[in-house]
Amino acid sequence: MSTDENRTTMAATATRYTVAPGYRVNVRSGPSTQYPIVRALPLGTTVAISCQKYGEWISGPYGTTKIWDNIAPGEYISDAYVHTGSDGLVAPRCA
């Protein structure tokens, strides 16, 4: 299997997590509200978390946390809006 095929397979099998119902969550270019918004997630979406990083403390429907989820290259959302079932990291730390 080539590296590209392996990445595609890993992305296809990644665990997806539900974003809090009723929220259009802003996706930012870094782990803080000081970073620009790059897009907003549609209602009822799920996300695959590739890695996680500590950043600004945020309060949301799933508690208060400083964990931010990397959902695509250069795209972060606060873990306070993602139902991971954990108060800790559920993915590797971002480099």
PDB file of N, CA and C in Angstrom:
ATOM      1  N   MET A   1       0.850  -1.168   0.000  1.00  0.00           N
ATOM      2  CA  MET A   1       0.000   0.000   0.000  1.00  0.00           C
ATOM      3  C   MET A   1       0.899   1.235   0.000  1.00  0.00           C
ATOM      4  N   SER A   2       0.589   2.205  -0.875  1.00  0.00           N
ATOM      5  CA  SER A   2       1.376   3.424  -0.928  1.00  0.00           C
ATOM      6  C   SER A   2       1.046   4.310   0.269  1.00  0.00           C
ATOM      7  N   THR A   3       1.894   5.307   0.500  1.00  0.00           N
ATOM      8  CA  THR A   3       1.662   6.237   1.614  1.00  0.00           C
ATOM      9  C   THR A   3       0.344   6.974   1.437  1.00  0.00           C
ATOM     10  N   ASP A   4       0.033   7.412   0.210  1.00  0.00           N
ATOM     11  CA  ASP A   4      -1.226   8.115  -0.039  1.00  0.00           C
ATOM     12  C   ASP A   4      -2.422   7.211   0.225  1.00  0.00           C
ATOM     13  N   GLU A   5      -2.336   5.954  -0.193  1.00  0.00           N
ATOM     14  CA  GLU A   5      -3.430   5.007   0.058  1.00  0.00           C
ATOM     15  C   GLU A   5      -3.597   4.783   1.560  1.00  0.00           C
ATOM     16  N   ASN A   6      -2.475   4.678   2.270  1.00  0.00           N
ATOM     17  CA  ASN A   6      -2.515   4.468   3.713  1.00  0.00           C
ATOM     18  C   ASN A   6      -3.170   5.662   4.409  1.00  0.00           C
ATOM     19  N   ARG A   7      -2.824   6.898   4.013  1.00  0.00           N
ATOM     20  CA  ARG A   7      -3.436   8.100   4.600  1.00  0.00           C
ATOM     21  C   ARG A   7      -4.941   8.113   4.339  1.00  0.00           C
ATOM     22  N   THR A   8      -5.342   7.764   3.113  1.00  0.00           N
ATOM     23  CA  THR A   8      -6.759   7.741   2.773  1.00  0.00           C
ATOM     24  C   THR A   8      -7.486   6.715   3.627  1.00  0.00           C
ATOM     25  N   THR A   9      -6.910   5.544   3.795  1.00  0.00           N
ATOM     26  CA  THR A   9      -7.522   4.500   4.608  1.00  0.00           C
ATOM     27  C   THR A   9      -7.631   4.946   6.057  1.00  0.00           C
ATOM     28  N   MET A  10      -6.575   5.581   6.600  1.00  0.00           N
ATOM     29  CA  MET A  10      -6.604   6.043   7.975  1.00  0.00           C
ATOM     30  C   MET A  10      -7.676   7.112   8.158  1.00  0.00           C
ATOM     31  N   ALA A  11      -7.807   8.030   7.209  1.00  0.00           N
ATOM     32  CA  ALA A  11      -8.813   9.092   7.308  1.00  0.00           C
ATOM     33  C   ALA A  11     -10.216   8.498   7.245  1.00  0.00           C
ATOM     34  N   ALA A  12     -10.403   7.495   6.417  1.00  0.00           N
ATOM     35  CA  ALA A  12     -11.722   6.889   6.252  1.00  0.00           C
ATOM     36  C   ALA A  12     -12.142   6.117   7.508  1.00  0.00           C
ATOM     37  N   THR A  13     -11.162   5.607   8.267  1.00  0.00           N
ATOM     38  CA  THR A  13     -11.489   4.802   9.435  1.00  0.00           C
ATOM     39  C   THR A  13     -11.367   5.597  10.737  1.00  0.00           C
ATOM     40  N   ALA A  14     -11.051   6.884  10.675  1.00  0.00           N
ATOM     41  CA  ALA A  14     -10.901   7.696  11.877  1.00  0.00           C
ATOM     42  C   ALA A  14     -12.231   7.781  12.615  1.00  0.00           C
ATOM     43  N   THR A  15     -12.148   7.810  13.937  1.00  0.00           N
ATOM     44  CA  THR A  15     -13.339   7.978  14.759  1.00  0.00           C
ATOM     45  C   THR A  15     -13.915   9.361  14.516  1.00  0.00           C
ATOM     46  N   ARG A  16     -15.223   9.429  14.374  1.00  0.00           N
ATOM     47  CA  ARG A  16     -15.893  10.721  14.188  1.00  0.00           C
ATOM     48  C   ARG A  16     -16.653  11.043  15.472  1.00  0.00           C
ATOM     49  N   TYR A  17     -16.627  12.312  15.824  1.00  0.00           N
ATOM     50  CA  TYR A  17     -17.263  12.793  17.045  1.00  0.00           C
ATOM     51  C   TYR A  17     -18.343  13.806  16.684  1.00  0.00           C
ATOM     52  N   THR A  18     -19.432  13.794  17.444  1.00  0.00           N
ATOM     53  CA  THR A  18     -20.559  14.679  17.199  1.00  0.00           C
ATOM     54  C   THR A  18     -20.294  16.065  17.774  1.00  0.00           C
ATOM     55  N   VAL A  19     -20.589  17.076  16.979  1.00  0.00           N
ATOM     56  CA  VAL A  19     -20.538  18.455  17.449  1.00  0.00           C
ATOM     57  C   VAL A  19     -21.864  18.725  18.166  1.00  0.00           C
ATOM     58  N   ALA A  20     -21.813  19.524  19.229  1.00  0.00           N
ATOM     59  CA  ALA A  20     -22.995  19.789  20.060  1.00  0.00           C
ATOM     60  C   ALA A  20     -24.200  20.172  19.213  1.00  0.00           C
ATOM     61  N   PRO A  21     -25.352  19.521  19.453  1.00  0.00           N
ATOM     62  CA  PRO A  21     -26.560  19.828  18.684  1.00  0.00           C
ATOM     63  C   PRO A  21     -26.978  21.289  18.873  1.00  0.00           C
ATOM     64  N   GLY A  22     -27.404  21.907  17.784  1.00  0.00           N
ATOM     65  CA  GLY A  22     -27.895  23.273  17.843  1.00  0.00           C
ATOM     66  C   GLY A  22     -26.823  24.343  17.767  1.00  0.00           C
ATOM     67  N   TYR A  23     -25.566  23.940  17.583  1.00  0.00           N
ATOM     68  CA  TYR A  23     -24.462  24.901  17.507  1.00  0.00           C
ATOM     69  C   TYR A  23     -23.817  24.880  16.129  1.00  0.00           C
ATOM     70  N   ARG A  24     -23.628  26.077  15.564  1.00  0.00           N
ATOM     71  CA  ARG A  24     -22.807  26.240  14.357  1.00  0.00           C
ATOM     72  C   ARG A  24     -21.441  26.692  14.857  1.00  0.00           C
ATOM     73  N   VAL A  25     -20.542  25.752  15.003  1.00  0.00           N
ATOM     74  CA  VAL A  25     -19.244  26.010  15.631  1.00  0.00           C
ATOM     75  C   VAL A  25     -18.287  26.662  14.633  1.00  0.00           C
ATOM     76  N   ASN A  26     -17.650  27.736  15.096  1.00  0.00           N
ATOM     77  CA  ASN A  26     -16.636  28.406  14.279  1.00  0.00           C
ATOM     78  C   ASN A  26     -15.367  27.572  14.249  1.00  0.00           C
ATOM     79  N   VAL A  27     -14.801  27.428  13.069  1.00  0.00           N
ATOM     80  CA  VAL A  27     -13.525  26.745  12.876  1.00  0.00           C
ATOM     81  C   VAL A  27     -12.481  27.842  12.724  1.00  0.00           C
ATOM     82  N   ARG A  28     -11.417  27.746  13.507  1.00  0.00           N
ATOM     83  CA  ARG A  28     -10.388  28.791  13.507  1.00  0.00           C
ATOM     84  C   ARG A  28      -9.058  28.236  13.008  1.00  0.00           C
ATOM     85  N   SER A  29      -8.177  29.148  12.630  1.00  0.00           N
ATOM     86  CA  SER A  29      -6.882  28.734  12.080  1.00  0.00           C
ATOM     87  C   SER A  29      -5.885  28.334  13.163  1.00  0.00           C
ATOM     88  N   GLY A  30      -6.229  28.507  14.427  1.00  0.00           N
ATOM     89  CA  GLY A  30      -5.367  28.122  15.535  1.00  0.00           C
ATOM     90  C   GLY A  30      -6.199  27.915  16.793  1.00  0.00           C
ATOM     91  N   PRO A  31      -5.558  27.501  17.901  1.00  0.00           N
ATOM     92  CA  PRO A  31      -6.269  27.102  19.112  1.00  0.00           C
ATOM     93  C   PRO A  31      -6.647  28.252  20.056  1.00  0.00           C
ATOM     94  N   SER A  32      -7.345  29.255  19.516  1.00  0.00           N
ATOM     95  CA  SER A  32      -7.759  30.405  20.325  1.00  0.00           C
ATOM     96  C   SER A  32      -8.765  31.231  19.531  1.00  0.00           C
ATOM     97  N   THR A  33      -9.598  31.990  20.256  1.00  0.00           N
ATOM     98  CA  THR A  33     -10.534  32.893  19.573  1.00  0.00           C
ATOM     99  C   THR A  33      -9.803  34.087  18.961  1.00  0.00           C
ATOM    100  N   GLN A  34      -8.522  34.229  19.237  1.00  0.00           N
ATOM    101  CA  GLN A  34      -7.724  35.294  18.633  1.00  0.00           C
ATOM    102  C   GLN A  34      -7.357  34.964  17.177  1.00  0.00           C
ATOM    103  N   TYR A  35      -7.470  33.697  16.803  1.00  0.00           N
ATOM    104  CA  TYR A  35      -7.186  33.282  15.423  1.00  0.00           C
ATOM    105  C   TYR A  35      -8.403  33.551  14.543  1.00  0.00           C
ATOM    106  N   PRO A  36      -8.183  33.830  13.262  1.00  0.00           N
ATOM    107  CA  PRO A  36      -9.317  34.096  12.361  1.00  0.00           C
ATOM    108  C   PRO A  36     -10.223  32.877  12.183  1.00  0.00           C
ATOM    109  N   ILE A  37     -11.505  33.154  11.952  1.00  0.00           N
ATOM    110  CA  ILE A  37     -12.473  32.111  11.606  1.00  0.00           C
ATOM    111  C   ILE A  37     -12.257  31.753  10.140  1.00  0.00           C
ATOM    112  N   VAL A  38     -12.101  30.459   9.862  1.00  0.00           N
ATOM    113  CA  VAL A  38     -11.908  30.028   8.472  1.00  0.00           C
ATOM    114  C   VAL A  38     -13.199  29.485   7.858  1.00  0.00           C
ATOM    115  N   ARG A  39     -14.121  29.028   8.726  1.00  0.00           N
ATOM    116  CA  ARG A  39     -15.437  28.569   8.269  1.00  0.00           C
ATOM    117  C   ARG A  39     -16.267  28.250   9.502  1.00  0.00           C
ATOM    118  N   ALA A  40     -17.534  27.929   9.305  1.00  0.00           N
ATOM    119  CA  ALA A  40     -18.403  27.475  10.401  1.00  0.00           C
ATOM    120  C   ALA A  40     -18.931  26.094  10.026  1.00  0.00           C
ATOM    121  N   LEU A  41     -18.996  25.219  11.012  1.00  0.00           N
ATOM    122  CA  LEU A  41     -19.506  23.869  10.768  1.00  0.00           C
ATOM    123  C   LEU A  41     -21.029  23.897  10.685  1.00  0.00           C
ATOM    124  N   PRO A  42     -21.619  23.124   9.782  1.00  0.00           N
ATOM    125  CA  PRO A  42     -23.079  23.058   9.706  1.00  0.00           C
ATOM    126  C   PRO A  42     -23.663  22.371  10.943  1.00  0.00           C
ATOM    127  N   LEU A  43     -24.911  22.649  11.224  1.00  0.00           N
ATOM    128  CA  LEU A  43     -25.599  21.989  12.336  1.00  0.00           C
ATOM    129  C   LEU A  43     -25.597  20.482  12.132  1.00  0.00           C
ATOM    130  N   GLY A  44     -25.444  19.744  13.224  1.00  0.00           N
ATOM    131  CA  GLY A  44     -25.548  18.291  13.172  1.00  0.00           C
ATOM    132  C   GLY A  44     -24.368  17.576  12.540  1.00  0.00           C
ATOM    133  N   THR A  45     -23.229  18.220  12.484  1.00  0.00           N
ATOM    134  CA  THR A  45     -22.078  17.603  11.824  1.00  0.00           C
ATOM    135  C   THR A  45     -21.279  16.729  12.786  1.00  0.00           C
ATOM    136  N   THR A  46     -20.443  15.891  12.222  1.00  0.00           N
ATOM    137  CA  THR A  46     -19.466  15.136  12.988  1.00  0.00           C
ATOM    138  C   THR A  46     -18.086  15.498  12.463  1.00  0.00           C
ATOM    139  N   VAL A  47     -17.072  15.322  13.316  1.00  0.00           N
ATOM    140  CA  VAL A  47     -15.706  15.658  12.916  1.00  0.00           C
ATOM    141  C   VAL A  47     -14.766  14.521  13.279  1.00  0.00           C
ATOM    142  N   ALA A  48     -13.726  14.366  12.491  1.00  0.00           N
ATOM    143  CA  ALA A  48     -12.625  13.461  12.807  1.00  0.00           C
ATOM    144  C   ALA A  48     -11.512  14.330  13.386  1.00  0.00           C
ATOM    145  N   ILE A  49     -10.981  13.933  14.527  1.00  0.00           N
ATOM    146  CA  ILE A  49      -9.924  14.700  15.191  1.00  0.00           C
ATOM    147  C   ILE A  49      -8.586  14.069  14.843  1.00  0.00           C
ATOM    148  N   SER A  50      -7.736  14.818  14.121  1.00  0.00           N
ATOM    149  CA  SER A  50      -6.445  14.249  13.737  1.00  0.00           C
ATOM    150  C   SER A  50      -5.416  14.393  14.850  1.00  0.00           C
ATOM    151  N   CYS A  51      -5.497  15.496  15.612  1.00  0.00           N
ATOM    152  CA  CYS A  51      -4.620  15.701  16.760  1.00  0.00           C
ATOM    153  C   CYS A  51      -5.242  16.785  17.630  1.00  0.00           C
ATOM    154  N   GLN A  52      -4.691  16.970  18.823  1.00  0.00           N
ATOM    155  CA  GLN A  52      -5.225  17.966  19.751  1.00  0.00           C
ATOM    156  C   GLN A  52      -4.096  18.809  20.317  1.00  0.00           C
ATOM    157  N   LYS A  53      -4.457  20.054  20.699  1.00  0.00           N
ATOM    158  CA  LYS A  53      -3.470  21.015  21.161  1.00  0.00           C
ATOM    159  C   LYS A  53      -4.091  21.832  22.289  1.00  0.00           C
ATOM    160  N   TYR A  54      -3.268  22.224  23.253  1.00  0.00           N
ATOM    161  CA  TYR A  54      -3.753  23.101  24.321  1.00  0.00           C
ATOM    162  C   TYR A  54      -3.712  24.544  23.845  1.00  0.00           C
ATOM    163  N   GLY A  55      -4.758  25.302  24.200  1.00  0.00           N
ATOM    164  CA  GLY A  55      -4.848  26.703  23.815  1.00  0.00           C
ATOM    165  C   GLY A  55      -5.695  27.464  24.814  1.00  0.00           C
ATOM    166  N   GLU A  56      -6.507  28.370  24.311  1.00  0.00           N
ATOM    167  CA  GLU A  56      -7.360  29.219  25.142  1.00  0.00           C
ATOM    168  C   GLU A  56      -8.446  28.394  25.844  1.00  0.00           C
ATOM    169  N   TRP A  57      -8.747  28.736  27.099  1.00  0.00           N
ATOM    170  CA  TRP A  57      -9.835  28.113  27.835  1.00  0.00           C
ATOM    171  C   TRP A  57     -11.160  28.551  27.235  1.00  0.00           C
ATOM    172  N   ILE A  58     -12.037  27.597  26.974  1.00  0.00           N
ATOM    173  CA  ILE A  58     -13.353  27.862  26.389  1.00  0.00           C
ATOM    174  C   ILE A  58     -14.406  27.079  27.181  1.00  0.00           C
ATOM    175  N   SER A  59     -15.552  27.721  27.433  1.00  0.00           N
ATOM    176  CA  SER A  59     -16.698  27.034  28.048  1.00  0.00           C
ATOM    177  C   SER A  59     -17.740  26.771  26.977  1.00  0.00           C
ATOM    178  N   GLY A  60     -18.281  25.561  26.979  1.00  0.00           N
ATOM    179  CA  GLY A  60     -19.298  25.185  26.004  1.00  0.00           C
ATOM    180  C   GLY A  60     -20.211  24.138  26.594  1.00  0.00           C
ATOM    181  N   PRO A  61     -21.038  23.526  25.769  1.00  0.00           N
ATOM    182  CA  PRO A  61     -22.011  22.552  26.259  1.00  0.00           C
ATOM    183  C   PRO A  61     -21.388  21.306  26.892  1.00  0.00           C
ATOM    184  N   TYR A  62     -20.127  21.017  26.575  1.00  0.00           N
ATOM    185  CA  TYR A  62     -19.467  19.840  27.142  1.00  0.00           C
ATOM    186  C   TYR A  62     -18.404  20.219  28.171  1.00  0.00           C
ATOM    187  N   GLY A  63     -18.578  21.393  28.806  1.00  0.00           N
ATOM    188  CA  GLY A  63     -17.675  21.780  29.886  1.00  0.00           C
ATOM    189  C   GLY A  63     -16.735  22.912  29.508  1.00  0.00           C
ATOM    190  N   THR A  64     -15.757  23.128  30.370  1.00  0.00           N
ATOM    191  CA  THR A  64     -14.740  24.152  30.151  1.00  0.00           C
ATOM    192  C   THR A  64     -13.416  23.438  29.939  1.00  0.00           C
ATOM    193  N   THR A  65     -12.724  23.796  28.868  1.00  0.00           N
ATOM    194  CA  THR A  65     -11.495  23.098  28.513  1.00  0.00           C
ATOM    195  C   THR A  65     -10.545  24.025  27.776  1.00  0.00           C
ATOM    196  N   LYS A  66      -9.272  23.663  27.802  1.00  0.00           N
ATOM    197  CA  LYS A  66      -8.290  24.366  26.971  1.00  0.00           C
ATOM    198  C   LYS A  66      -7.814  23.460  25.824  1.00  0.00           C
ATOM    199  N   ILE A  67      -8.509  22.344  25.621  1.00  0.00           N
ATOM    200  CA  ILE A  67      -8.167  21.428  24.521  1.00  0.00           C
ATOM    201  C   ILE A  67      -8.847  21.915  23.242  1.00  0.00           C
ATOM    202  N   TRP A  68      -8.073  21.968  22.181  1.00  0.00           N
ATOM    203  CA  TRP A  68      -8.583  22.324  20.852  1.00  0.00           C
ATOM    204  C   TRP A  68      -8.326  21.147  19.920  1.00  0.00           C
ATOM    205  N   ASP A  69      -9.323  20.846  19.083  1.00  0.00           N
ATOM    206  CA  ASP A  69      -9.266  19.701  18.175  1.00  0.00           C
ATOM    207  C   ASP A  69      -8.883  20.158  16.773  1.00  0.00           C
ATOM    208  N   ASN A  70      -7.857  19.534  16.216  1.00  0.00           N
ATOM    209  CA  ASN A  70      -7.466  19.799  14.838  1.00  0.00           C
ATOM    210  C   ASN A  70      -8.290  18.876  13.950  1.00  0.00           C
ATOM    211  N   ILE A  71      -9.154  19.468  13.100  1.00  0.00           N
ATOM    212  CA  ILE A  71     -10.074  18.658  12.290  1.00  0.00           C
ATOM    213  C   ILE A  71      -9.673  18.617  10.817  1.00  0.00           C
ATOM    214  N   ALA A  72      -8.709  19.447  10.438  1.00  0.00           N
ATOM    215  CA  ALA A  72      -8.147  19.477   9.080  1.00  0.00           C
ATOM    216  C   ALA A  72      -6.911  20.362   9.157  1.00  0.00           C
ATOM    217  N   PRO A  73      -6.045  20.319   8.162  1.00  0.00           N
ATOM    218  CA  PRO A  73      -4.858  21.178   8.221  1.00  0.00           C
ATOM    219  C   PRO A  73      -5.243  22.654   8.420  1.00  0.00           C
ATOM    220  N   GLY A  74      -4.724  23.248   9.505  1.00  0.00           N
ATOM    221  CA  GLY A  74      -5.000  24.647   9.785  1.00  0.00           C
ATOM    222  C   GLY A  74      -6.410  24.939  10.277  1.00  0.00           C
ATOM    223  N   GLU A  75      -7.124  23.921  10.796  1.00  0.00           N
ATOM    224  CA  GLU A  75      -8.498  24.094  11.256  1.00  0.00           C
ATOM    225  C   GLU A  75      -8.677  23.505  12.656  1.00  0.00           C
ATOM    226  N   TYR A  76      -9.085  24.377  13.602  1.00  0.00           N
ATOM    227  CA  TYR A  76      -9.252  23.982  15.000  1.00  0.00           C
ATOM    228  C   TYR A  76     -10.627  24.381  15.519  1.00  0.00           C
ATOM    229  N   ILE A  77     -11.191  23.517  16.374  1.00  0.00           N
ATOM    230  CA  ILE A  77     -12.408  23.869  17.107  1.00  0.00           C
ATOM    231  C   ILE A  77     -12.182  23.506  18.571  1.00  0.00           C
ATOM    232  N   SER A  78     -12.858  24.249  19.460  1.00  0.00           N
ATOM    233  CA  SER A  78     -12.732  23.954  20.882  1.00  0.00           C
ATOM    234  C   SER A  78     -13.387  22.611  21.200  1.00  0.00           C
ATOM    235  N   ASP A  79     -12.703  21.826  22.016  1.00  0.00           N
ATOM    236  CA  ASP A  79     -13.234  20.528  22.431  1.00  0.00           C
ATOM    237  C   ASP A  79     -14.472  20.678  23.313  1.00  0.00           C
ATOM    238  N   ALA A  80     -14.744  21.893  23.804  1.00  0.00           N
ATOM    239  CA  ALA A  80     -15.933  22.148  24.618  1.00  0.00           C
ATOM    240  C   ALA A  80     -17.213  21.968  23.800  1.00  0.00           C
ATOM    241  N   TYR A  81     -17.091  21.924  22.475  1.00  0.00           N
ATOM    242  CA  TYR A  81     -18.251  21.764  21.587  1.00  0.00           C
ATOM    243  C   TYR A  81     -18.288  20.399  20.897  1.00  0.00           C
ATOM    244  N   VAL A  82     -17.405  19.489  21.301  1.00  0.00           N
ATOM    245  CA  VAL A  82     -17.320  18.176  20.661  1.00  0.00           C
ATOM    246  C   VAL A  82     -17.553  17.089  21.714  1.00  0.00           C
ATOM    247  N   HIS A  83     -18.474  16.181  21.428  1.00  0.00           N
ATOM    248  CA  HIS A  83     -18.780  15.105  22.369  1.00  0.00           C
ATOM    249  C   HIS A  83     -17.803  13.955  22.158  1.00  0.00           C
ATOM    250  N   THR A  84     -16.694  13.988  22.937  1.00  0.00           N
ATOM    251  CA  THR A  84     -15.694  12.921  22.834  1.00  0.00           C
ATOM    252  C   THR A  84     -15.877  11.862  23.909  1.00  0.00           C
ATOM    253  N   GLY A  85     -16.670  12.190  24.944  1.00  0.00           N
ATOM    254  CA  GLY A  85     -16.840  11.260  26.051  1.00  0.00           C
ATOM    255  C   GLY A  85     -15.679  11.273  27.022  1.00  0.00           C
ATOM    256  N   SER A  86     -14.797  12.281  26.921  1.00  0.00           N
ATOM    257  CA  SER A  86     -13.616  12.352  27.766  1.00  0.00           C
ATOM    258  C   SER A  86     -13.309  13.815  28.097  1.00  0.00           C
ATOM    259  N   ASP A  87     -12.749  14.019  29.294  1.00  0.00           N
ATOM    260  CA  ASP A  87     -12.267  15.356  29.651  1.00  0.00           C
ATOM    261  C   ASP A  87     -10.810  15.547  29.249  1.00  0.00           C
ATOM    262  N   GLY A  88     -10.194  14.476  28.752  1.00  0.00           N
ATOM    263  CA  GLY A  88      -8.782  14.521  28.371  1.00  0.00           C
ATOM    264  C   GLY A  88      -8.623  14.399  26.866  1.00  0.00           C
ATOM    265  N   LEU A  89      -7.388  14.160  26.464  1.00  0.00           N
ATOM    266  CA  LEU A  89      -7.075  13.996  25.049  1.00  0.00           C
ATOM    267  C   LEU A  89      -7.592  12.655  24.546  1.00  0.00           C
ATOM    268  N   VAL A  90      -8.138  12.676  23.336  1.00  0.00           N
ATOM    269  CA  VAL A  90      -8.609  11.434  22.697  1.00  0.00           C
ATOM    270  C   VAL A  90      -7.845  11.164  21.400  1.00  0.00           C
ATOM    271  N   ALA A  91      -6.892  12.045  21.095  1.00  0.00           N
ATOM    272  CA  ALA A  91      -6.066  11.919  19.887  1.00  0.00           C
ATOM    273  C   ALA A  91      -4.649  12.351  20.271  1.00  0.00           C
ATOM    274  N   PRO A  92      -3.681  12.060  19.426  1.00  0.00           N
ATOM    275  CA  PRO A  92      -2.309  12.486  19.738  1.00  0.00           C
ATOM    276  C   PRO A  92      -2.210  14.018  19.834  1.00  0.00           C
ATOM    277  N   ARG A  93      -1.213  14.495  20.559  1.00  0.00           N
ATOM    278  CA  ARG A  93      -0.963  15.938  20.609  1.00  0.00           C
ATOM    279  C   ARG A  93      -0.393  16.393  19.280  1.00  0.00           C
ATOM    280  N   CYS A  94      -0.850  17.561  18.838  1.00  0.00           N
ATOM    281  CA  CYS A  94      -0.342  18.138  17.581  1.00  0.00           C
ATOM    282  C   CYS A  94       1.114  18.545  17.763  1.00  0.00           C
ATOM    283  N   ALA A  95       1.877  18.399  16.711  1.00  0.00           N
ATOM    284  CA  ALA A  95       3.292  18.774  16.750  1.00  0.00           C
ATOM    285  C   ALA A  95       3.459  20.274  16.844  1.00  0.00           C
TER     286      ALA A  95
END
